[in-house]
Each structure stands twice: as structure tokens, then as C-alpha cells.
Coordinates of C-alpha atoms in Angstrom, one line a residue:
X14 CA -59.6 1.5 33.0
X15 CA -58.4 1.2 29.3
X16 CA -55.5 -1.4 29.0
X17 CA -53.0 -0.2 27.3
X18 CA -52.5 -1.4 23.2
X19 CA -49.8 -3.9 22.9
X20 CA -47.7 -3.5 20.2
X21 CA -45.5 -6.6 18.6
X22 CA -41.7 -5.3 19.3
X23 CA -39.7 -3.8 16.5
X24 CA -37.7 -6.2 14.9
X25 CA -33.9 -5.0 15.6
X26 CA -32.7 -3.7 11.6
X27 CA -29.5 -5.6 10.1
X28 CA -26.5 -3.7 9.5
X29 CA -25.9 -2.7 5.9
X30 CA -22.3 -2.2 7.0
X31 CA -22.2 -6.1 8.1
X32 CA -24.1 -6.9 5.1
X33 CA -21.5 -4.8 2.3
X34 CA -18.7 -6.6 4.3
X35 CA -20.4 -9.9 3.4
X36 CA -20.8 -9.1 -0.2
X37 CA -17.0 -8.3 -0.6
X38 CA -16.1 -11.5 1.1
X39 CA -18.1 -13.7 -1.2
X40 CA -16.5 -11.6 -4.6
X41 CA -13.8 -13.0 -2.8
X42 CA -14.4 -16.4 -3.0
X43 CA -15.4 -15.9 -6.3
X44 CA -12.4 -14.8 -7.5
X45 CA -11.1 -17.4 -6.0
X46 CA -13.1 -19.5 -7.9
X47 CA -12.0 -17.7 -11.3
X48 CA -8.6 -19.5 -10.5
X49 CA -10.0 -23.2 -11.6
X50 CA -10.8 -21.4 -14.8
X51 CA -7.2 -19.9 -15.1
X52 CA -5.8 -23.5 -14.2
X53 CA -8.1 -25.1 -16.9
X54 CA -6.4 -22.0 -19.4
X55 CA -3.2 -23.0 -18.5
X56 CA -3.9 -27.2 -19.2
X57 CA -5.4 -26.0 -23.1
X58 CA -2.3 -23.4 -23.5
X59 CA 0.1 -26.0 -22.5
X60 CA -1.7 -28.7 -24.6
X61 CA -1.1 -26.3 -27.3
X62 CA 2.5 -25.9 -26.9
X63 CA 2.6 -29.3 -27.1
X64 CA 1.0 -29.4 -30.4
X65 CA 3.1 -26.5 -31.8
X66 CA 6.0 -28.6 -30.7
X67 CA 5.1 -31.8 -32.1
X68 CA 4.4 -30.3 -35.2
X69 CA 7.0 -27.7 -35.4
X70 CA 9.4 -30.8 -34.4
X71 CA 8.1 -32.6 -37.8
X72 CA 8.7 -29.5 -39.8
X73 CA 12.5 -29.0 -38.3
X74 CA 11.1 -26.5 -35.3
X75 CA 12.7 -22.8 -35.0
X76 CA 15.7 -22.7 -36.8
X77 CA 18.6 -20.8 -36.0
X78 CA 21.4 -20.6 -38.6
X79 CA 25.2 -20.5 -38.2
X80 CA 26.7 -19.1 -41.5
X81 CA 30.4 -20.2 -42.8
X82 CA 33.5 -20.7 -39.9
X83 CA 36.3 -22.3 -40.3
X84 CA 36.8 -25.0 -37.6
X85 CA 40.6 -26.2 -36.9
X86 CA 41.5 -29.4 -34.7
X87 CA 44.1 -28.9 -32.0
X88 CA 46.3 -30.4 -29.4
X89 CA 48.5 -28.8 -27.0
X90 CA 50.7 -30.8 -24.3
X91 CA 49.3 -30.1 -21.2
X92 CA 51.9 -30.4 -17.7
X93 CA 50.5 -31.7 -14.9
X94 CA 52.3 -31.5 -11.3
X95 CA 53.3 -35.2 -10.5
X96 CA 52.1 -36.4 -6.3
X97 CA 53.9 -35.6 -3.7
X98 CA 55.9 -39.2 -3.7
X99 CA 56.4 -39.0 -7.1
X100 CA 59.4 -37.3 -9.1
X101 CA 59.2 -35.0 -11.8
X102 CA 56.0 -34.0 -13.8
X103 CA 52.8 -35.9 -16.1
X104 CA 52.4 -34.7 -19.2
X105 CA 49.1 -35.3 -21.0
X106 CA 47.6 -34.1 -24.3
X107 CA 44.7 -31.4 -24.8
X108 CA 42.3 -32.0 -28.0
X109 CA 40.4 -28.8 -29.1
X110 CA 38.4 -27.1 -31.7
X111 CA 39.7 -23.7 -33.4
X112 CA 37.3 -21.5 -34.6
X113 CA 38.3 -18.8 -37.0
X114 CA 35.3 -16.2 -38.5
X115 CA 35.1 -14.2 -41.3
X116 CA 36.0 -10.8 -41.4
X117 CA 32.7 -9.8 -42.8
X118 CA 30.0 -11.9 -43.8
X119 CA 25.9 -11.7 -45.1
X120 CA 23.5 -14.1 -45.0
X121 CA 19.8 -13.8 -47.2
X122 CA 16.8 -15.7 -45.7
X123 CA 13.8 -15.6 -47.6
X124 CA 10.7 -17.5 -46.3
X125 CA 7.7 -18.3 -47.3
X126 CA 4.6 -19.5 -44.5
X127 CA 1.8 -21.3 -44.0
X128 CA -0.6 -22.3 -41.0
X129 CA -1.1 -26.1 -40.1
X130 CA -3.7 -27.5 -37.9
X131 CA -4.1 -30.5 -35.6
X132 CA -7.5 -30.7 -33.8
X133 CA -8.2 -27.1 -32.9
X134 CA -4.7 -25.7 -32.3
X135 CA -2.8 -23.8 -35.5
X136 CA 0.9 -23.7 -35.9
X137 CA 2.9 -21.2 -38.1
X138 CA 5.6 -22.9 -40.8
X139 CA 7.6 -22.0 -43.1
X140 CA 10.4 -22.8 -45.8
X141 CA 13.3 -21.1 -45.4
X142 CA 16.0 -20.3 -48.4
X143 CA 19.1 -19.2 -47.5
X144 CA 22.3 -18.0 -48.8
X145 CA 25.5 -16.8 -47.4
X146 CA 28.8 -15.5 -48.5
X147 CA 31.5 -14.6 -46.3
X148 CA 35.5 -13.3 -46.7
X149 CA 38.0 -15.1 -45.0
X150 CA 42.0 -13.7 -44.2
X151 CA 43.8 -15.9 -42.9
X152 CA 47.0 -14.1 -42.2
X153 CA 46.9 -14.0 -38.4
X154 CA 44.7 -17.1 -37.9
X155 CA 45.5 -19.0 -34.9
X156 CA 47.9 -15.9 -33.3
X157 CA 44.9 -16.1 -30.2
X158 CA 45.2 -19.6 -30.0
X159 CA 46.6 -21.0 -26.6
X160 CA 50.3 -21.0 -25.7
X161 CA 51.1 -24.5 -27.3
X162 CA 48.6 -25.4 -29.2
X163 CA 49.1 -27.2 -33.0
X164 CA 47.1 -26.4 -35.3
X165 CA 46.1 -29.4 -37.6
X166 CA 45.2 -27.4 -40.7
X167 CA 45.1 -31.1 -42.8
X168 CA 41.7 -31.7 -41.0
X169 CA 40.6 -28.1 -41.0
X170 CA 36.4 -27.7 -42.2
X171 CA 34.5 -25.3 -43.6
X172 CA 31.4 -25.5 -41.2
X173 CA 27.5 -24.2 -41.2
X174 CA 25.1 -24.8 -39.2
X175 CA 21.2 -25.4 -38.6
X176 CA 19.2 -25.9 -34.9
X177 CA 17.3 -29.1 -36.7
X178 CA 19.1 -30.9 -39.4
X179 CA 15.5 -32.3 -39.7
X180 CA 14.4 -29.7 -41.7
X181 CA 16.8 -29.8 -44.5
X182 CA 14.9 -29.7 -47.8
X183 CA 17.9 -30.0 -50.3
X184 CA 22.0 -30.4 -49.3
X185 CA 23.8 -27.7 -48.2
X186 CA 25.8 -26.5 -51.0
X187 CA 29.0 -24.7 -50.1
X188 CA 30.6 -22.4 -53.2
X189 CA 35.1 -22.4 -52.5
X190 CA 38.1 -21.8 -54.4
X191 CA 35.5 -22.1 -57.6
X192 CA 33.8 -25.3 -57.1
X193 CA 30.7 -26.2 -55.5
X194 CA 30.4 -29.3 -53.2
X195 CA 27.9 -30.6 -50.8
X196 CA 28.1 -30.5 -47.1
X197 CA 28.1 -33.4 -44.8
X198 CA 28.0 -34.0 -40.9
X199 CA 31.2 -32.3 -39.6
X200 CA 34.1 -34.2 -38.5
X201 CA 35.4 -32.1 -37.0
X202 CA 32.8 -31.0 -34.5
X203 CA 29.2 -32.9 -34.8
X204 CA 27.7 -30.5 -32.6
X205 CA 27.6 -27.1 -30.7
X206 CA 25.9 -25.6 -27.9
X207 CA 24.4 -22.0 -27.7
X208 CA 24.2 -20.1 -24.9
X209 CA 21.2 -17.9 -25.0
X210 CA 20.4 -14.9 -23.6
X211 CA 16.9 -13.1 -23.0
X212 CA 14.7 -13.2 -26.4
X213 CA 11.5 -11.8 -26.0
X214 CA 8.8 -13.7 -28.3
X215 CA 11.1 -16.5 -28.8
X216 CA 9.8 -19.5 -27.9
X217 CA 13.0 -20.5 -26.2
X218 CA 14.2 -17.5 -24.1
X219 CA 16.8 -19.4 -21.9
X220 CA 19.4 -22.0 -21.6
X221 CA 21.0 -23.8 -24.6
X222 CA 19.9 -24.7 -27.6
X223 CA 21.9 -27.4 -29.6
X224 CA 23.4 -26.4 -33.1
X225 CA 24.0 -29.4 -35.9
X226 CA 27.2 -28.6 -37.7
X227 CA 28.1 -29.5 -41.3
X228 CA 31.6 -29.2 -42.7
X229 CA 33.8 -29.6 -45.9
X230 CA 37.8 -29.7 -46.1
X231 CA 39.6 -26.3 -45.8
X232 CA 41.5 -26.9 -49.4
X233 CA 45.0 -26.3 -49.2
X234 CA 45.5 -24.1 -51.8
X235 CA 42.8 -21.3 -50.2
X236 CA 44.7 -21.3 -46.8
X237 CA 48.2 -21.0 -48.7
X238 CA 46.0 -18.3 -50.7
X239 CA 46.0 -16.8 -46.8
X240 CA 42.6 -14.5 -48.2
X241 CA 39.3 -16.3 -50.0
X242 CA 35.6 -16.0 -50.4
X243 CA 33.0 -18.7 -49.9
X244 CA 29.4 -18.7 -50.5
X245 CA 26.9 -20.8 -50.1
X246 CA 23.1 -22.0 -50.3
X247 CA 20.5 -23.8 -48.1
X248 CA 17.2 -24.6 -48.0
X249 CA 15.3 -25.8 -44.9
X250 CA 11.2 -26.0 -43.1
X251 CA 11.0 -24.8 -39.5
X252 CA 8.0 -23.4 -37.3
X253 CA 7.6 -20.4 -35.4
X254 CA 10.6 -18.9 -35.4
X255 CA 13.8 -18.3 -37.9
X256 CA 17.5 -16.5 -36.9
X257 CA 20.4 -16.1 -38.1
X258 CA 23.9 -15.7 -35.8
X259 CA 26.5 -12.9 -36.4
X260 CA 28.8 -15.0 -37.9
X261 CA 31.5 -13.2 -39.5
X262 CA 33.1 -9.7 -37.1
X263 CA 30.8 -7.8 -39.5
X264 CA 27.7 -9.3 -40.0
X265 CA 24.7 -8.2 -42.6
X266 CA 21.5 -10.0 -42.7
X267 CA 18.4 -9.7 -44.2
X268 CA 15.5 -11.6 -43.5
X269 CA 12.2 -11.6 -45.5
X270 CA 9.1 -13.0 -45.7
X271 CA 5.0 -13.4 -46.0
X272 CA 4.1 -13.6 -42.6
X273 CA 1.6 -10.7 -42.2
X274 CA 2.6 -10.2 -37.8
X275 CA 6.7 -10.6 -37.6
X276 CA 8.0 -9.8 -34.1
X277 CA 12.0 -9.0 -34.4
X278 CA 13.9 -10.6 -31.5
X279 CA 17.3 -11.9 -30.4
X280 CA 20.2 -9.7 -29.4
X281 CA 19.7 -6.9 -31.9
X282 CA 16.8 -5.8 -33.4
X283 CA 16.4 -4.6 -37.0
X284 CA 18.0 -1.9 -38.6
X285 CA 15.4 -1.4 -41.4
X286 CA 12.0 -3.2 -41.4
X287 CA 9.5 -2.5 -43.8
X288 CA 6.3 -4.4 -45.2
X289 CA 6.9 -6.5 -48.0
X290 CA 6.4 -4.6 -51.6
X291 CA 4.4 -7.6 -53.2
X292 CA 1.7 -7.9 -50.6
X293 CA 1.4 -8.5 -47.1
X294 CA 4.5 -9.6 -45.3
X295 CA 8.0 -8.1 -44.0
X296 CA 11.2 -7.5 -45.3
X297 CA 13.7 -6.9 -41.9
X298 CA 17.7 -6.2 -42.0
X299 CA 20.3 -5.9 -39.7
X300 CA 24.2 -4.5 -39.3
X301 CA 26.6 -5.7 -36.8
X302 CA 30.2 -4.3 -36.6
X303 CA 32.3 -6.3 -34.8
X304 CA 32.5 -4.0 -31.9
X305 CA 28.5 -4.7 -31.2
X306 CA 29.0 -8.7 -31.5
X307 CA 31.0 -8.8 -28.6
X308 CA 33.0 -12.0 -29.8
X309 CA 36.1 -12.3 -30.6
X310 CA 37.4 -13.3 -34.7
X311 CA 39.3 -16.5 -33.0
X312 CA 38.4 -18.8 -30.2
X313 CA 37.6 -22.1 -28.8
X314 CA 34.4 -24.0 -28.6
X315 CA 33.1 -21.6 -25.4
X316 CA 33.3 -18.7 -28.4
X317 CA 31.4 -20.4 -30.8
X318 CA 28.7 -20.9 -27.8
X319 CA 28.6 -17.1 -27.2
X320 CA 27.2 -16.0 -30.6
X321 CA 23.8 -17.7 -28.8
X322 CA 23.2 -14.0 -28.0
X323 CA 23.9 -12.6 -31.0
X324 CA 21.0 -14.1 -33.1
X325 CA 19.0 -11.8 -35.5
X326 CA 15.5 -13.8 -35.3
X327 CA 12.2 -13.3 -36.4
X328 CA 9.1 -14.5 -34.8
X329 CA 5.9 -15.7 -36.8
X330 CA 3.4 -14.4 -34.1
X331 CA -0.1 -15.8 -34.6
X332 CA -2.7 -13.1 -33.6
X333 CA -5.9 -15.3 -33.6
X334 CA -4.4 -17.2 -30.8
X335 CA -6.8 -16.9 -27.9
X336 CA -5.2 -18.1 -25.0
X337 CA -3.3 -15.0 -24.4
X338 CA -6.8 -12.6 -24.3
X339 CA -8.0 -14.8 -22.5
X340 CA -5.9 -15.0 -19.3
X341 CA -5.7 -11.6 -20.0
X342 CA -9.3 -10.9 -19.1
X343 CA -9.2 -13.5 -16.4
X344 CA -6.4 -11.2 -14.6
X345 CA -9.2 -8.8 -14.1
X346 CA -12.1 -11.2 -13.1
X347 CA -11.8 -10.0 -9.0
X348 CA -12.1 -6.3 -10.2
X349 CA -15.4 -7.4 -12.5
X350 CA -16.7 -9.5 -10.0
X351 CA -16.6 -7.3 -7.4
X352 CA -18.0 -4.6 -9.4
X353 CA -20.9 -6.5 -10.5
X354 CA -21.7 -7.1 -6.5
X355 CA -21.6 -3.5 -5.6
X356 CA -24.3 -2.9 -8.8
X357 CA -26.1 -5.6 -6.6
X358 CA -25.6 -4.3 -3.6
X359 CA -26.8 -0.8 -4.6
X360 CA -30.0 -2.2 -6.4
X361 CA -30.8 -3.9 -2.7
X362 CA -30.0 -0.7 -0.7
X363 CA -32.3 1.8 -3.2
X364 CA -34.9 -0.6 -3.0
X365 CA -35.1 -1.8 0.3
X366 CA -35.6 -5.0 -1.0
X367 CA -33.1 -8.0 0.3
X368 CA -30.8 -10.0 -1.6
X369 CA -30.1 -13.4 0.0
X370 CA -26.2 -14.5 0.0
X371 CA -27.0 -17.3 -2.0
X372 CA -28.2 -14.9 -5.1
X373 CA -25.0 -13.3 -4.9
X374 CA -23.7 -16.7 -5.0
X375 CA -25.4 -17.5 -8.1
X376 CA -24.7 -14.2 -9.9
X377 CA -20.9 -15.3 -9.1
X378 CA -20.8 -18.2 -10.9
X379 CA -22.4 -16.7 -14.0
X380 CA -19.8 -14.4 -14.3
X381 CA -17.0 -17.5 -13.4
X382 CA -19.1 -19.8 -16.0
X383 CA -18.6 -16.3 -18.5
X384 CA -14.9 -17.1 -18.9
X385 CA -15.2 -20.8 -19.3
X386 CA -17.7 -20.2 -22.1
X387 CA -14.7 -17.6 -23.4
X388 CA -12.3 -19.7 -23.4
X389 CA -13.8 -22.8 -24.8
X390 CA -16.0 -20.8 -27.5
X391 CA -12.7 -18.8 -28.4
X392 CA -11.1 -21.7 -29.6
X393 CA -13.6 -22.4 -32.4
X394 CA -14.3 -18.8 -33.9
X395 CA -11.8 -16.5 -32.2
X396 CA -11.3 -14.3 -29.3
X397 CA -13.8 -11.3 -30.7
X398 CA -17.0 -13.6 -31.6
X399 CA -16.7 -15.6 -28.8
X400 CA -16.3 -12.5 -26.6
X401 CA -19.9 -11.1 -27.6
X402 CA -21.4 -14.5 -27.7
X403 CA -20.4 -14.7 -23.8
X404 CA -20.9 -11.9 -23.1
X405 CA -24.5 -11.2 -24.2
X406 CA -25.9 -14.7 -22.8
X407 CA -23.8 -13.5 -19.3
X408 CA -25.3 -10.3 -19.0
X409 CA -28.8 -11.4 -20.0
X410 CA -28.7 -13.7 -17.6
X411 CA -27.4 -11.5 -14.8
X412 CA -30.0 -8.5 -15.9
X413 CA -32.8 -10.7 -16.0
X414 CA -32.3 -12.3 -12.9
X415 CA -32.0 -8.7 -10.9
X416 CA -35.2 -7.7 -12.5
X417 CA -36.4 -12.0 -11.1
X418 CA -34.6 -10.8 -7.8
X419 CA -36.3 -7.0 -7.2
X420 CA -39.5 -8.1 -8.9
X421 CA -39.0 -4.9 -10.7
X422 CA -38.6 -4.9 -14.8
X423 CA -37.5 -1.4 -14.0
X424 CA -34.2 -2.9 -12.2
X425 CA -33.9 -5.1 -14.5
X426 CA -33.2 -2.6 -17.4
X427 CA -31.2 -0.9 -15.0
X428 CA -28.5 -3.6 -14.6
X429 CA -28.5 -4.1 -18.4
X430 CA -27.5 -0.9 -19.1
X431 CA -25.0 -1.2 -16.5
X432 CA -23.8 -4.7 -16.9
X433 CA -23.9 -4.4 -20.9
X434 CA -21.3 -1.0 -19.8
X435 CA -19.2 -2.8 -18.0
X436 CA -18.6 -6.3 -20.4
X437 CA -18.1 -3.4 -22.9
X438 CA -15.4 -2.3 -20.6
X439 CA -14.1 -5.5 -20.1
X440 CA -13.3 -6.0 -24.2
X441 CA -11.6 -2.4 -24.0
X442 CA -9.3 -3.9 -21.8
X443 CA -8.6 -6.8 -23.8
X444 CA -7.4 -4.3 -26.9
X445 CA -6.0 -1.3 -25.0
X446 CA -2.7 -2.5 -24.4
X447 CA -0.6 0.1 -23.3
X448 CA -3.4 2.0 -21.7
X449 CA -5.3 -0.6 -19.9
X450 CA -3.8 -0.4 -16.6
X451 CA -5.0 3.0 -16.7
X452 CA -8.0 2.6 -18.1
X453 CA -8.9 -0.1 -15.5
X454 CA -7.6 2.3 -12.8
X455 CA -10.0 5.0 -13.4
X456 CA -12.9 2.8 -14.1
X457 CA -12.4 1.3 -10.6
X458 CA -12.1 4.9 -9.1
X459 CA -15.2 5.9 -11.0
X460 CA -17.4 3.0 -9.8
X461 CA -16.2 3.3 -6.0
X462 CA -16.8 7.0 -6.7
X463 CA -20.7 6.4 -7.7
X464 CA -20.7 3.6 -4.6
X465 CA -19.9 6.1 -2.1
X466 CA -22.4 8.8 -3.5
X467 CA -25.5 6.4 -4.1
X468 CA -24.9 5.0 0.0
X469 CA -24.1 8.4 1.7
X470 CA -27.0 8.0 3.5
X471 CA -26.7 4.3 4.4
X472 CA -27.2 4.0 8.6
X473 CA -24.1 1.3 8.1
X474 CA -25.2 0.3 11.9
X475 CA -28.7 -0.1 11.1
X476 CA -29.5 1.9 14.2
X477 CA -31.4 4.7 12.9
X478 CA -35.2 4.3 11.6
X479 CA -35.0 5.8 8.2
X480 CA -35.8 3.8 5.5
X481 CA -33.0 2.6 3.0
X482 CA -35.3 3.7 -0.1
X483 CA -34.6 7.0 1.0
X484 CA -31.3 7.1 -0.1
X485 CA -30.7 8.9 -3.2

């Protein structure tokens, strides 16, 4: 009697469902690991902010100008209810500031720019000449003023103003009743404080931001003249950013320059804009009626605070800064990774030929060592060249080591082709602003599109006996 042939048992087949789970799990991780990169991102950006402030803070930082306002001293008795086992009342004496603004007013500011370095990190500068001229009537000044209050007019100032007194170049010249004298540090009021309202591109969007104030005497004979014009000249260095405040109840400005990428910001944009006529450059203007300022033409220190959100400002944006492609990118690294992993994933299910964990592992960190070779290439020669350096040493590397993987040189043109199509789709990202949301939307539909056709005929269970390399 013939025994019967012993056969070695079938070894029980892995679940390609269990396996795809797996995959997404460790893109997960991966992204995860990403986030070290976007943390060392945020230590070079903040480092330069810090350079950008150091320097900016030697060159007098982003100005913000205050353009001519009369500034009256006040007191006002002030009753106080006396305690309850006391007779009759305290009085005590309030000490204010009046302001009073021109009618109309226009200030000029004409810069002109340059780019300083420290180590790697560039800061935009400029020098700023400025000139103002403003109408003053003075035939219902101090009618707002609070029930009371005496005005001192003997101590009354002319006043202007700059964020950084630092950055003064030349004195302020002030232009009156004919003469011309020089500014010096108010007397009246040293200081004031801005409140400031959004400002997108500023580098200061909120809070308060301290105003130096410089004054002359109010001569006598223009207040008994009741209506008078002033005018007056400035020169100062700042960095990054330059504005002007509505000053006067109708305010004109105009704001000009050589800085090739302006970005208008502040409470009211421009206007008119145009490129400068000599070259490259800008040439910006703005109008604000009194109705739009929202301030009133009289009022305390509290109304001299509120022109914070009136400021006509101009931002010196500096396009070859890298930092902000770059964390753009990284905001997309999950979507990438995980892509990349399903191109894997698919290579292993059409060939039948397994990919360990660990590989998928190692193709992860490529793609996480890909950004820090952006970023830290990017600093030296800019965002685009260090984007195809990176790129082309990350994809080789991936491509050659799925052709390494599959033992196939076949695969291994495959996923250049694919990975070279999506670092390409990356870098679209990076410069389709307004449409990358939905470029990146439909990409991601496409690719879980071609996932689902290339594994319709995955046995997910693995309890079938077809062969994977069947799928098509």
C-alpha cells in the first residue's frame, strides 16, 4: 500500500489590509517626525527676528511719523466727596495735555533702501526724508475741552513725532509765522502711546507702540492770528517698515520709494499706487477726510493714542526670505509622506515582493532629512536653488533604493518618474498661492483615485490563493 505524499503545510498569507494599515501608521510617525524640523524652522526664523531687530534697532527700527499738533497744558479743579465723618468737600487739581489738529494737513516721505547683512540673515533699511505742512484755525480751539479746564496757552508746543528718535539724521526743522527753528524733546509731553489695531505685514500688529514727541512754543502772535500755516522737514533711518498717522482732520500723504516689493498696510490702504517712473520702486498716496479718521479735531492724551489705527504704512517685504516657503512646504510634509508610502506600497503589492517596516522607515526619514537640507541650503542660495538641489539628491535616493528594494531597475525608473512628479508638485505648491489649497486637494483625490484602482483586486484578508502580481 502506497503511503500517501506528505506535503509541508501552506504557510497562512498576511493580510495586505493589516499590512496598508501599518504603512499609514508609520507616515504617521513620520509626520510626526517632520515636526522637529518645523521646531528647528521656528529657532532660525526667530533668530532672525532677532537680527532684524537688533539691526533695525541701530538704524532707528520701523518708523511711524506723527506730523504737526498743537499740544496745550491744562488743569481743572477737580471735587472730591469728603468721608463720611468729615464736613464739606476735597478739592484737588487735574494736570492734562490738549491736543488740537490741523484742519488739513500732508506729509511727503521719500525713501531710499538698502539690504544689510549680519551672518546669514538680510534686513531691509532705509533713509527716510520727510516734509509736512499743515493749516491750523484756532477759532474754536479748546470749545471740546472738559467742563473746567484752563488752558495754559503760555506753554502751548508745536509738536511732531517719530517711533525712534534714534534714527534722526539731521534736526527737525519746523517752518512758523516765517521763521524756521529746530525742534527739541517736548516739554510738554515727552512721550505718547499708540494704540494699534490689526496691520497685516507690519511687524508689530498689536498692542502699543511708544511715539517720541518733539515740540517748539506756540508764538503768541499766530494764536492771536486765530488761523496759520506751519511746515516742516525731517530726515530719519529706519528698517522694515515706514508710516505716517492722519494727523490733521484731512490728511494727504504720499509715500515713495526704491524698494522693488512694497506691501501697503495700516488702517487705510492706498488710494493710488504705482511703480516708480525712474526705475524699480513705488510711489503710494493716500486721502483721509475727517469722517474716515474717526478722531476727533480736539482731545486729550487717549485721542492722540487713537490715531495708532490710522497709520498709512508701507512694508519693505524681502522676497528672498526663505523661512516662510519653507514652513510652507513643511505644512504639507504628512500629505507627501504619505503619498510617497502608498507609491511603496503599490510597488510591493504589483510585485509580490515584500517591503520590511524598517525600509519604509528609512524612506521616511529621507523625505524628513529633505526639509532639513531645504531649510539649511535655502539660507545660502535661496528658496528655488536649494529646492532642486534637495530635491534631486531626495528623490534619487528614494528611486534608487526602490529599484535596491524590488531588485528591479524597472521599479526603479518607475518611482523616479513618479517621485520626480510629485517633488515637482511639491514646488507648485510653494508658488501657487491662491490656488494651492486646491491644487493640493485634487492631487490628493487623484493619487487615492489611482490607489484604489491599482489594489481593486487586493484579497485585503489574505484569505484567498490568488497571487498579488495579478493585480492590474
Amino acid at each position: 500500500m502506497t503511503e500517501p505524499t506528505l506535503r509541508p503545510p501552506i504557510p497562512p498569507r498576511r493580510s495586505a489590509g493589516l499590512k496598508l494599515l501599518l504603512v499609514c501608521g508609520l507616515a504617521m510617525v513620520m509626520s510626526i517626525a517632520a515636526l522637529f524640523v518645523f521646531a528647528l524652522l521656528m529657532d532660525r526664523s526667530h533668530r532672525a527676528e532677532q537680527v532684524a531687530q537688533e539691526v533695525g534697532g541701530l538704524m532707528g527700527g520701523p518708523q511711524t511719523f506723527l506730523g504737526p499738533v498743537i499740544a496745550v497744558p491744562y488743569s481743572r479743579p477737580v471735587v472730591e466727596a469728603a468721608p463720611a465723618n468729615a464736613e464739606g468737600r476735597v478739592a484737588s487739581v487735574q494736570a492734562g495735555v490738549w491736543h488740537i489738529f490741523p484742519t488739513r494737513g500732508r506729509a511727503e516721505v521719500a525713501t531710499v533702501s538698502e539690504v544689510r547683512s549680519r551672518s546669514l540673515f538680510k534686513v531691509p533699511v532705509y533713509t527716510a526724508d520727510l516734509s509736512y505742512s499743515a493749516h491750523f484755525d484756532l477759532g474754536a480751539a479748546g470749545a471740546e475741552a472738559p467742563r473746567g479746564a484752563v488752558l495754559d496757552w503760555s506753554r502751548a508746543e508745536i509738536i511732531l513725532g517719530a517711533s525712534d528718535a534714534r534714527g534722526a539724521k539731521s534736526d527737525i526743522a519746523l517752518t512758523l509765522g516765517g521763521q524756521t527753528v529746530a525742534l527739541t524733546p517736548s516739554r510738554v509731553e515727552p512721550t505718547a502711546q499708540l494704540s494699534l489695531s490689526d496691520e497685516a505685514g507690519a511687524p508689530r500688529i498689536r498692542g502699543e507702540e511708544s511715539l517720541r514727541l518733539f515740540g517748539v512754543r506756540l508764538p503768541e502772535a499766530l494764536r492771536a492770528a486765530g488761523a496759520f500755516d506751519v511746515s516742516g522737514k525731517a530726515a530719519f533711518t529706519g528698517a522694515q517698515r515706514v508710516a505716517v498717522l492722519a494727523f490733521a482732520g484731512a490728511t494727504e500723504a504720499v509715500i515713495r520709494g526704491d524698494w522693488p516689493h512694497p506691501s501697503y498696510n495700516g488702517g487705510f490702504l492706498p488710494a493710488r499706487q504705482q511703480a516708480a517712473a525712474d526705475g524699480p520702486g513705488f510711489n503710494a498716496s493716500w486721502t483721509v477726510p475727517f469722517v474716515a479718521r474717526g478722531v476727533p479735531v480736539e482731545g486729550g492724551s487717549e485721542t492722540l493714542g487713537r490715531l495708532g489705527a490710522t497709520s498709512l504704512g508701507v512694508t519693505f517685504v524681502e522676497p528672498a526670505n526663505p523661512y516662510q516657503s519653507v514652513s510652507r512646504s513643511l505644512k504639507y510634509a504628512p500629505l507627501f509622506i504619505g503619498l510617497v508610502f502608498l507609491a511603496y506600497f503599490l510597488f510591493e503589492t504589483t510585485t509580490g515582493r515584500r517591503v520590511h517596516p524598517a525600509q519604509y522607515i528609512l524612506v521616511g526619514m529621507a523625505q524628513v532629512i529633505f526639509y532639513m537640507l531645504l531649510l539649511s541650503i535655502a539660507e545660502h542660495i535661496g528658496f528655488d536653488q536649494a529646492f532642486a538641489v534637495a530635491a534631486f539628491a531626495t528623490v534619487a535616493l528614494i528611486s534608487a533604493y526602490a529599484g535596491w528594494t524590488f531588485d528591479s531597475r524597472a521599479q526603479g525608473i518607475r518611482a523616479l518618474v513618479a517621485f520626480t512628479f510629485l517633488y515637482g508638485l511639491i514646488y507648485v505648491l510653494m508658488r501657487l498661492e491662491d490656488y494651492a489649497l486646491l491644487v493640493g486637494a485634487l492631487s490628493s483625490f487623484a493619487a487615492i483615485a489611482a490607489v484604489m484602482y491599482f489594489t481593486r483586486k487586493v484579497d485585503w484578508y489574505g484569505l484567498g490563493g490568488n497571487d498579488t502580481r495579478d493585480i492590474a
